[in-house]
């Protein structure tokens, strides 16, 4: 009943920029943290950046100064602005959110299907 849908991925040259979006829809009471992860071929999924409902942010060291995470609580949407992209940023980027679907319900972990980002050198 809850869906996370990512968009904005694509092919870009090194040094370029992309902006990823992730929109949550369905029966949502509240959203706690919203997080971007990525997974490159043959590698484990890794945290890229996260943001709480109070706009506290956390970034992986390898994206600090290049990526910016933001969110709109009214739209249940999180964005990832990616600048100065490098070939090593090539990966499938996944959106993750901790969502409560009712006032007395449990908070659960939801994932999107991912969006491909490819950075050419």
PDB file of N, CA and C in Angstrom, residues 39-116:
ATOM      1  N   UNK A  39      24.091   0.853  -5.160  1.00  0.00           N
ATOM      2  CA  UNK A  39      24.744  -0.439  -5.318  1.00  0.00           C
ATOM      3  C   UNK A  39      25.342  -0.528  -6.704  1.00  0.00           C
ATOM      4  N   UNK A  40      26.651  -0.656  -6.738  1.00  0.00           N
ATOM      5  CA  UNK A  40      27.371  -0.818  -7.994  1.00  0.00           C
ATOM      6  C   UNK A  40      27.503  -2.309  -8.287  1.00  0.00           C
ATOM      7  N   UNK A  41      27.700  -2.684  -9.552  1.00  0.00           N
ATOM      8  CA  UNK A  41      27.824  -4.103  -9.903  1.00  0.00           C
ATOM      9  C   UNK A  41      28.942  -4.773  -9.110  1.00  0.00           C
ATOM     10  N   UNK A  42      28.613  -5.898  -8.505  1.00  0.00           N
ATOM     11  CA  UNK A  42      29.604  -6.654  -7.761  1.00  0.00           C
ATOM     12  C   UNK A  42      29.932  -6.099  -6.390  1.00  0.00           C
ATOM     13  N   UNK A  43      29.232  -5.060  -5.973  1.00  0.00           N
ATOM     14  CA  UNK A  43      29.514  -4.450  -4.682  1.00  0.00           C
ATOM     15  C   UNK A  43      28.278  -4.484  -3.795  1.00  0.00           C
ATOM     16  N   UNK A  44      28.504  -4.293  -2.507  1.00  0.00           N
ATOM     17  CA  UNK A  44      27.397  -4.247  -1.570  1.00  0.00           C
ATOM     18  C   UNK A  44      26.694  -2.893  -1.637  1.00  0.00           C
ATOM     19  N   UNK A  45      25.430  -2.923  -1.261  1.00  0.00           N
ATOM     20  CA  UNK A  45      24.679  -1.670  -1.186  1.00  0.00           C
ATOM     21  C   UNK A  45      25.272  -0.807  -0.076  1.00  0.00           C
ATOM     22  N   UNK A  46      25.386   0.491  -0.355  1.00  0.00           N
ATOM     23  CA  UNK A  46      25.997   1.389   0.621  1.00  0.00           C
ATOM     24  C   UNK A  46      25.166   2.652   0.774  1.00  0.00           C
ATOM     25  N   UNK A  47      25.217   3.206   1.985  1.00  0.00           N
ATOM     26  CA  UNK A  47      24.482   4.430   2.269  1.00  0.00           C
ATOM     27  C   UNK A  47      25.159   5.611   1.585  1.00  0.00           C
ATOM     28  N   UNK A  48      24.348   6.445   0.964  1.00  0.00           N
ATOM     29  CA  UNK A  48      24.851   7.645   0.313  1.00  0.00           C
ATOM     30  C   UNK A  48      24.555   8.875   1.174  1.00  0.00           C
ATOM     31  N   UNK A  49      23.282   9.060   1.506  1.00  0.00           N
ATOM     32  CA  UNK A  49      22.880  10.228   2.298  1.00  0.00           C
ATOM     33  C   UNK A  49      21.520   9.963   2.916  1.00  0.00           C
ATOM     34  N   UNK A  50      21.278  10.569   4.068  1.00  0.00           N
ATOM     35  CA  UNK A  50      19.997  10.425   4.730  1.00  0.00           C
ATOM     36  C   UNK A  50      19.548  11.736   5.327  1.00  0.00           C
ATOM     37  N   UNK A  51      18.226  11.839   5.537  1.00  0.00           N
ATOM     38  CA  UNK A  51      17.664  13.055   6.112  1.00  0.00           C
ATOM     39  C   UNK A  51      16.484  12.682   6.986  1.00  0.00           C
ATOM     40  N   UNK A  52      16.419  13.291   8.161  1.00  0.00           N
ATOM     41  CA  UNK A  52      15.315  13.013   9.080  1.00  0.00           C
ATOM     42  C   UNK A  52      14.139  13.942   8.785  1.00  0.00           C
ATOM     43  N   UNK A  53      13.039  13.701   9.458  1.00  0.00           N
ATOM     44  CA  UNK A  53      11.876  14.564   9.279  1.00  0.00           C
ATOM     45  C   UNK A  53      12.152  15.978   9.785  1.00  0.00           C
ATOM     46  N   UNK A  54      13.146  16.123  10.635  1.00  0.00           N
ATOM     47  CA  UNK A  54      13.542  17.439  11.129  1.00  0.00           C
ATOM     48  C   UNK A  54      14.677  18.061  10.337  1.00  0.00           C
ATOM     49  N   UNK A  55      14.992  17.462   9.192  1.00  0.00           N
ATOM     50  CA  UNK A  55      16.006  17.961   8.251  1.00  0.00           C
ATOM     51  C   UNK A  55      17.447  17.815   8.738  1.00  0.00           C
ATOM     52  N   UNK A  56      17.689  16.949   9.696  1.00  0.00           N
ATOM     53  CA  UNK A  56      19.075  16.605   9.995  1.00  0.00           C
ATOM     54  C   UNK A  56      19.582  15.686   8.895  1.00  0.00           C
ATOM     55  N   UNK A  57      20.804  15.915   8.465  1.00  0.00           N
ATOM     56  CA  UNK A  57      21.340  15.156   7.340  1.00  0.00           C
ATOM     57  C   UNK A  57      22.609  14.410   7.718  1.00  0.00           C
ATOM     58  N   UNK A  58      22.871  13.373   6.930  1.00  0.00           N
ATOM     59  CA  UNK A  58      24.075  12.573   7.116  1.00  0.00           C
ATOM     60  C   UNK A  58      24.557  12.155   5.736  1.00  0.00           C
ATOM     61  N   UNK A  59      25.849  12.244   5.500  1.00  0.00           N
ATOM     62  CA  UNK A  59      26.409  11.914   4.197  1.00  0.00           C
ATOM     63  C   UNK A  59      27.562  10.933   4.347  1.00  0.00           C
ATOM     64  N   UNK A  60      27.674  10.062   3.361  1.00  0.00           N
ATOM     65  CA  UNK A  60      28.866   9.231   3.272  1.00  0.00           C
ATOM     66  C   UNK A  60      30.040  10.125   2.908  1.00  0.00           C
ATOM     67  N   UNK A  61      31.204   9.767   3.392  1.00  0.00           N
ATOM     68  CA  UNK A  61      32.384  10.613   3.150  1.00  0.00           C
ATOM     69  C   UNK A  61      32.641  10.807   1.655  1.00  0.00           C
ATOM     70  N   UNK A  62      32.344   9.789   0.851  1.00  0.00           N
ATOM     71  CA  UNK A  62      32.686   9.872  -0.558  1.00  0.00           C
ATOM     72  C   UNK A  62      31.778  10.798  -1.358  1.00  0.00           C
ATOM     73  N   UNK A  63      30.731  11.354  -0.736  1.00  0.00           N
ATOM     74  CA  UNK A  63      29.870  12.305  -1.443  1.00  0.00           C
ATOM     75  C   UNK A  63      29.828  13.667  -0.781  1.00  0.00           C
ATOM     76  N   UNK A  64      30.470  13.806   0.350  1.00  0.00           N
ATOM     77  CA  UNK A  64      30.443  15.100   1.052  1.00  0.00           C
ATOM     78  C   UNK A  64      31.008  16.204   0.166  1.00  0.00           C
ATOM     79  N   UNK A  65      30.260  17.289   0.115  1.00  0.00           N
ATOM     80  CA  UNK A  65      30.676  18.418  -0.712  1.00  0.00           C
ATOM     81  C   UNK A  65      30.226  18.320  -2.158  1.00  0.00           C
ATOM     82  N   UNK A  66      29.715  17.167  -2.562  1.00  0.00           N
ATOM     83  CA  UNK A  66      29.267  17.004  -3.955  1.00  0.00           C
ATOM     84  C   UNK A  66      27.755  16.754  -4.040  1.00  0.00           C
ATOM     85  N   UNK A  67      27.214  16.011  -3.101  1.00  0.00           N
ATOM     86  CA  UNK A  67      25.791  15.652  -3.113  1.00  0.00           C
ATOM     87  C   UNK A  67      25.057  16.403  -2.008  1.00  0.00           C
ATOM     88  N   UNK A  68      23.809  16.716  -2.269  1.00  0.00           N
ATOM     89  CA  UNK A  68      22.960  17.366  -1.277  1.00  0.00           C
ATOM     90  C   UNK A  68      21.608  16.664  -1.233  1.00  0.00           C
ATOM     91  N   UNK A  69      21.202  16.274  -0.033  1.00  0.00           N
ATOM     92  CA  UNK A  69      19.898  15.642   0.150  1.00  0.00           C
ATOM     93  C   UNK A  69      18.929  16.668   0.733  1.00  0.00           C
ATOM     94  N   UNK A  70      17.691  16.607   0.272  1.00  0.00           N
ATOM     95  CA  UNK A  70      16.659  17.501   0.785  1.00  0.00           C
ATOM     96  C   UNK A  70      15.319  16.789   0.704  1.00  0.00           C
ATOM     97  N   UNK A  71      14.319  17.325   1.383  1.00  0.00           N
ATOM     98  CA  UNK A  71      13.011  16.681   1.363  1.00  0.00           C
ATOM     99  C   UNK A  71      11.910  17.706   1.550  1.00  0.00           C
ATOM    100  N   UNK A  72      10.729  17.309   1.124  1.00  0.00           N
ATOM    101  CA  UNK A  72       9.527  18.103   1.339  1.00  0.00           C
ATOM    102  C   UNK A  72       8.539  17.189   2.058  1.00  0.00           C
ATOM    103  N   UNK A  73       8.308  17.462   3.319  1.00  0.00           N
ATOM    104  CA  UNK A  73       7.445  16.579   4.107  1.00  0.00           C
ATOM    105  C   UNK A  73       5.994  16.609   3.614  1.00  0.00           C
ATOM    106  N   UNK A  74       5.558  17.743   3.116  1.00  0.00           N
ATOM    107  CA  UNK A  74       4.179  17.842   2.628  1.00  0.00           C
ATOM    108  C   UNK A  74       3.974  17.000   1.373  1.00  0.00           C
ATOM    109  N   UNK A  75       5.020  16.885   0.568  1.00  0.00           N
ATOM    110  CA  UNK A  75       4.928  16.104  -0.675  1.00  0.00           C
ATOM    111  C   UNK A  75       5.442  14.678  -0.515  1.00  0.00           C
ATOM    112  N   UNK A  76       5.934  14.341   0.681  1.00  0.00           N
ATOM    113  CA  UNK A  76       6.506  13.001   0.910  1.00  0.00           C
ATOM    114  C   UNK A  76       7.575  12.675  -0.131  1.00  0.00           C
ATOM    115  N   UNK A  77       8.407  13.647  -0.393  1.00  0.00           N
ATOM    116  CA  UNK A  77       9.409  13.508  -1.447  1.00  0.00           C
ATOM    117  C   UNK A  77      10.793  13.858  -0.911  1.00  0.00           C
ATOM    118  N   UNK A  78      11.776  13.104  -1.395  1.00  0.00           N
ATOM    119  CA  UNK A  78      13.168  13.385  -1.078  1.00  0.00           C
ATOM    120  C   UNK A  78      13.941  13.504  -2.385  1.00  0.00           C
ATOM    121  N   UNK A  79      14.902  14.401  -2.404  1.00  0.00           N
ATOM    122  CA  UNK A  79      15.734  14.608  -3.588  1.00  0.00           C
ATOM    123  C   UNK A  79      17.198  14.377  -3.237  1.00  0.00           C
ATOM    124  N   UNK A  80      17.958  14.042  -4.254  1.00  0.00           N
ATOM    125  CA  UNK A  80      19.404  13.946  -4.102  1.00  0.00           C
ATOM    126  C   UNK A  80      20.017  14.705  -5.263  1.00  0.00           C
ATOM    127  N   UNK A  81      20.580  15.868  -4.976  1.00  0.00           N
ATOM    128  CA  UNK A  81      21.284  16.652  -5.985  1.00  0.00           C
ATOM    129  C   UNK A  81      22.723  16.166  -6.024  1.00  0.00           C
ATOM    130  N   UNK A  82      23.121  15.687  -7.188  1.00  0.00           N
ATOM    131  CA  UNK A  82      24.455  15.119  -7.339  1.00  0.00           C
ATOM    132  C   UNK A  82      25.251  15.970  -8.300  1.00  0.00           C
ATOM    133  N   UNK A  83      26.310  16.587  -7.814  1.00  0.00           N
ATOM    134  CA  UNK A  83      27.185  17.427  -8.627  1.00  0.00           C
ATOM    135  C   UNK A  83      28.574  16.820  -8.700  1.00  0.00           C
ATOM    136  N   UNK A  84      29.352  17.292  -9.634  1.00  0.00           N
ATOM    137  CA  UNK A  84      30.738  16.810  -9.800  1.00  0.00           C
ATOM    138  C   UNK A  84      30.781  15.288  -9.818  1.00  0.00           C
ATOM    139  N   UNK A  85      29.937  14.705 -10.618  1.00  0.00           N
ATOM    140  CA  UNK A  85      29.845  13.248 -10.654  1.00  0.00           C
ATOM    141  C   UNK A  85      31.113  12.618 -11.203  1.00  0.00           C
ATOM    142  N   UNK A  86      31.429  11.458 -10.661  1.00  0.00           N
ATOM    143  CA  UNK A  86      32.620  10.707 -11.042  1.00  0.00           C
ATOM    144  C   UNK A  86      32.194   9.348 -11.584  1.00  0.00           C
ATOM    145  N   UNK A  87      33.030   8.715 -12.400  1.00  0.00           N
ATOM    146  CA  UNK A  87      32.680   7.373 -12.891  1.00  0.00           C
ATOM    147  C   UNK A  87      32.395   6.395 -11.755  1.00  0.00           C
ATOM    148  N   UNK A  88      33.056   6.544 -10.641  1.00  0.00           N
ATOM    149  CA  UNK A  88      32.828   5.630  -9.507  1.00  0.00           C
ATOM    150  C   UNK A  88      31.485   5.855  -8.826  1.00  0.00           C
ATOM    151  N   UNK A  89      30.760   6.887  -9.215  1.00  0.00           N
ATOM    152  CA  UNK A  89      29.399   7.091  -8.718  1.00  0.00           C
ATOM    153  C   UNK A  89      28.385   6.247  -9.483  1.00  0.00           C
ATOM    154  N   UNK A  90      28.841   5.584 -10.528  1.00  0.00           N
ATOM    155  CA  UNK A  90      27.946   4.738 -11.315  1.00  0.00           C
ATOM    156  C   UNK A  90      27.381   3.615 -10.451  1.00  0.00           C
ATOM    157  N   UNK A  91      26.055   3.533 -10.406  1.00  0.00           N
ATOM    158  CA  UNK A  91      25.387   2.554  -9.553  1.00  0.00           C
ATOM    159  C   UNK A  91      23.887   2.670  -9.751  1.00  0.00           C
ATOM    160  N   UNK A  92      23.174   1.715  -9.194  1.00  0.00           N
ATOM    161  CA  UNK A  92      21.726   1.859  -9.056  1.00  0.00           C
ATOM    162  C   UNK A  92      21.482   2.546  -7.715  1.00  0.00           C
ATOM    163  N   UNK A  93      20.715   3.607  -7.749  1.00  0.00           N
ATOM    164  CA  UNK A  93      20.432   4.383  -6.542  1.00  0.00           C
ATOM    165  C   UNK A  93      19.032   4.036  -6.048  1.00  0.00           C
ATOM    166  N   UNK A  94      18.962   3.680  -4.780  1.00  0.00           N
ATOM    167  CA  UNK A  94      17.705   3.252  -4.163  1.00  0.00           C
ATOM    168  C   UNK A  94      17.272   4.232  -3.091  1.00  0.00           C
ATOM    169  N   UNK A  95      15.973   4.432  -3.031  1.00  0.00           N
ATOM    170  CA  UNK A  95      15.373   5.248  -1.984  1.00  0.00           C
ATOM    171  C   UNK A  95      14.830   4.326  -0.890  1.00  0.00           C
ATOM    172  N   UNK A  96      15.059   4.725   0.338  1.00  0.00           N
ATOM    173  CA  UNK A  96      14.584   3.968   1.502  1.00  0.00           C
ATOM    174  C   UNK A  96      13.905   4.937   2.460  1.00  0.00           C
ATOM    175  N   UNK A  97      12.823   4.498   3.063  1.00  0.00           N
ATOM    176  CA  UNK A  97      12.134   5.375   4.011  1.00  0.00           C
ATOM    177  C   UNK A  97      11.532   4.563   5.148  1.00  0.00           C
ATOM    178  N   UNK A  98      11.549   5.155   6.320  1.00  0.00           N
ATOM    179  CA  UNK A  98      10.892   4.579   7.495  1.00  0.00           C
ATOM    180  C   UNK A  98       9.528   5.240   7.616  1.00  0.00           C
ATOM    181  N   UNK A  99       8.473   4.443   7.401  1.00  0.00           N
ATOM    182  CA  UNK A  99       7.132   5.004   7.252  1.00  0.00           C
ATOM    183  C   UNK A  99       6.166   4.365   8.243  1.00  0.00           C
ATOM    184  N   UNK A 100       5.367   5.237   8.839  1.00  0.00           N
ATOM    185  CA  UNK A 100       4.292   4.801   9.725  1.00  0.00           C
ATOM    186  C   UNK A 100       2.985   5.006   8.964  1.00  0.00           C
ATOM    187  N   UNK A 101       2.206   3.948   8.825  1.00  0.00           N
ATOM    188  CA  UNK A 101       1.001   4.034   7.995  1.00  0.00           C
ATOM    189  C   UNK A 101      -0.256   4.385   8.782  1.00  0.00           C
ATOM    190  N   UNK A 102      -0.168   4.390  10.094  1.00  0.00           N
ATOM    191  CA  UNK A 102      -1.298   4.829  10.906  1.00  0.00           C
ATOM    192  C   UNK A 102      -0.757   5.340  12.232  1.00  0.00           C
ATOM    193  N   UNK A 103      -1.570   6.083  12.968  1.00  0.00           N
ATOM    194  CA  UNK A 103      -1.097   6.707  14.213  1.00  0.00           C
ATOM    195  C   UNK A 103      -0.570   5.679  15.186  1.00  0.00           C
ATOM    196  N   UNK A 104      -1.210   4.524  15.271  1.00  0.00           N
ATOM    197  CA  UNK A 104      -0.809   3.511  16.252  1.00  0.00           C
ATOM    198  C   UNK A 104      -0.068   2.357  15.608  1.00  0.00           C
ATOM    199  N   UNK A 105       0.225   2.464  14.336  1.00  0.00           N
ATOM    200  CA  UNK A 105       0.914   1.383  13.646  1.00  0.00           C
ATOM    201  C   UNK A 105       2.415   1.446  13.832  1.00  0.00           C
ATOM    202  N   UNK A 106       3.054   0.355  13.449  1.00  0.00           N
ATOM    203  CA  UNK A 106       4.506   0.287  13.552  1.00  0.00           C
ATOM    204  C   UNK A 106       5.159   1.036  12.392  1.00  0.00           C
ATOM    205  N   UNK A 107       6.359   1.490  12.627  1.00  0.00           N
ATOM    206  CA  UNK A 107       7.160   2.076  11.554  1.00  0.00           C
ATOM    207  C   UNK A 107       7.855   0.955  10.795  1.00  0.00           C
ATOM    208  N   UNK A 108       7.711   0.989   9.504  1.00  0.00           N
ATOM    209  CA  UNK A 108       8.314  -0.066   8.673  1.00  0.00           C
ATOM    210  C   UNK A 108       9.265   0.542   7.660  1.00  0.00           C
ATOM    211  N   UNK A 109      10.085  -0.334   7.163  1.00  0.00           N
ATOM    212  CA  UNK A 109      11.128  -0.002   6.203  1.00  0.00           C
ATOM    213  C   UNK A 109      10.616  -0.251   4.791  1.00  0.00           C
ATOM    214  N   UNK A 110      10.674   0.753   3.927  1.00  0.00           N
ATOM    215  CA  UNK A 110      10.225   0.595   2.546  1.00  0.00           C
ATOM    216  C   UNK A 110      11.357   0.967   1.589  1.00  0.00           C
ATOM    217  N   UNK A 111      11.353   0.283   0.431  1.00  0.00           N
ATOM    218  CA  UNK A 111      12.380   0.515  -0.587  1.00  0.00           C
ATOM    219  C   UNK A 111      11.741   0.792  -1.935  1.00  0.00           C
ATOM    220  N   UNK A 112      12.391   1.652  -2.709  1.00  0.00           N
ATOM    221  CA  UNK A 112      12.028   1.800  -4.103  1.00  0.00           C
ATOM    222  C   UNK A 112      12.750   0.761  -4.937  1.00  0.00           C
ATOM    223  N   UNK A 113      12.458   0.761  -6.238  1.00  0.00           N
ATOM    224  CA  UNK A 113      13.062  -0.228  -7.139  1.00  0.00           C
ATOM    225  C   UNK A 113      14.399   0.226  -7.685  1.00  0.00           C
ATOM    226  N   UNK A 114      14.729   1.478  -7.503  1.00  0.00           N
ATOM    227  CA  UNK A 114      16.033   1.953  -7.923  1.00  0.00           C
ATOM    228  C   UNK A 114      16.011   2.681  -9.254  1.00  0.00           C
ATOM    229  N   UNK A 115      17.003   3.535  -9.430  1.00  0.00           N
ATOM    230  CA  UNK A 115      17.185   4.247 -10.691  1.00  0.00           C
ATOM    231  C   UNK A 115      18.672   4.216 -11.035  1.00  0.00           C
ATOM    232  N   UNK A 116      18.969   3.914 -12.297  1.00  0.00           N
ATOM    233  CA  UNK A 116      20.352   3.742 -12.729  1.00  0.00           C
ATOM    234  C   UNK A 116      21.013   5.092 -12.978  1.00  0.00           C
TER     235      UNK A 116
END
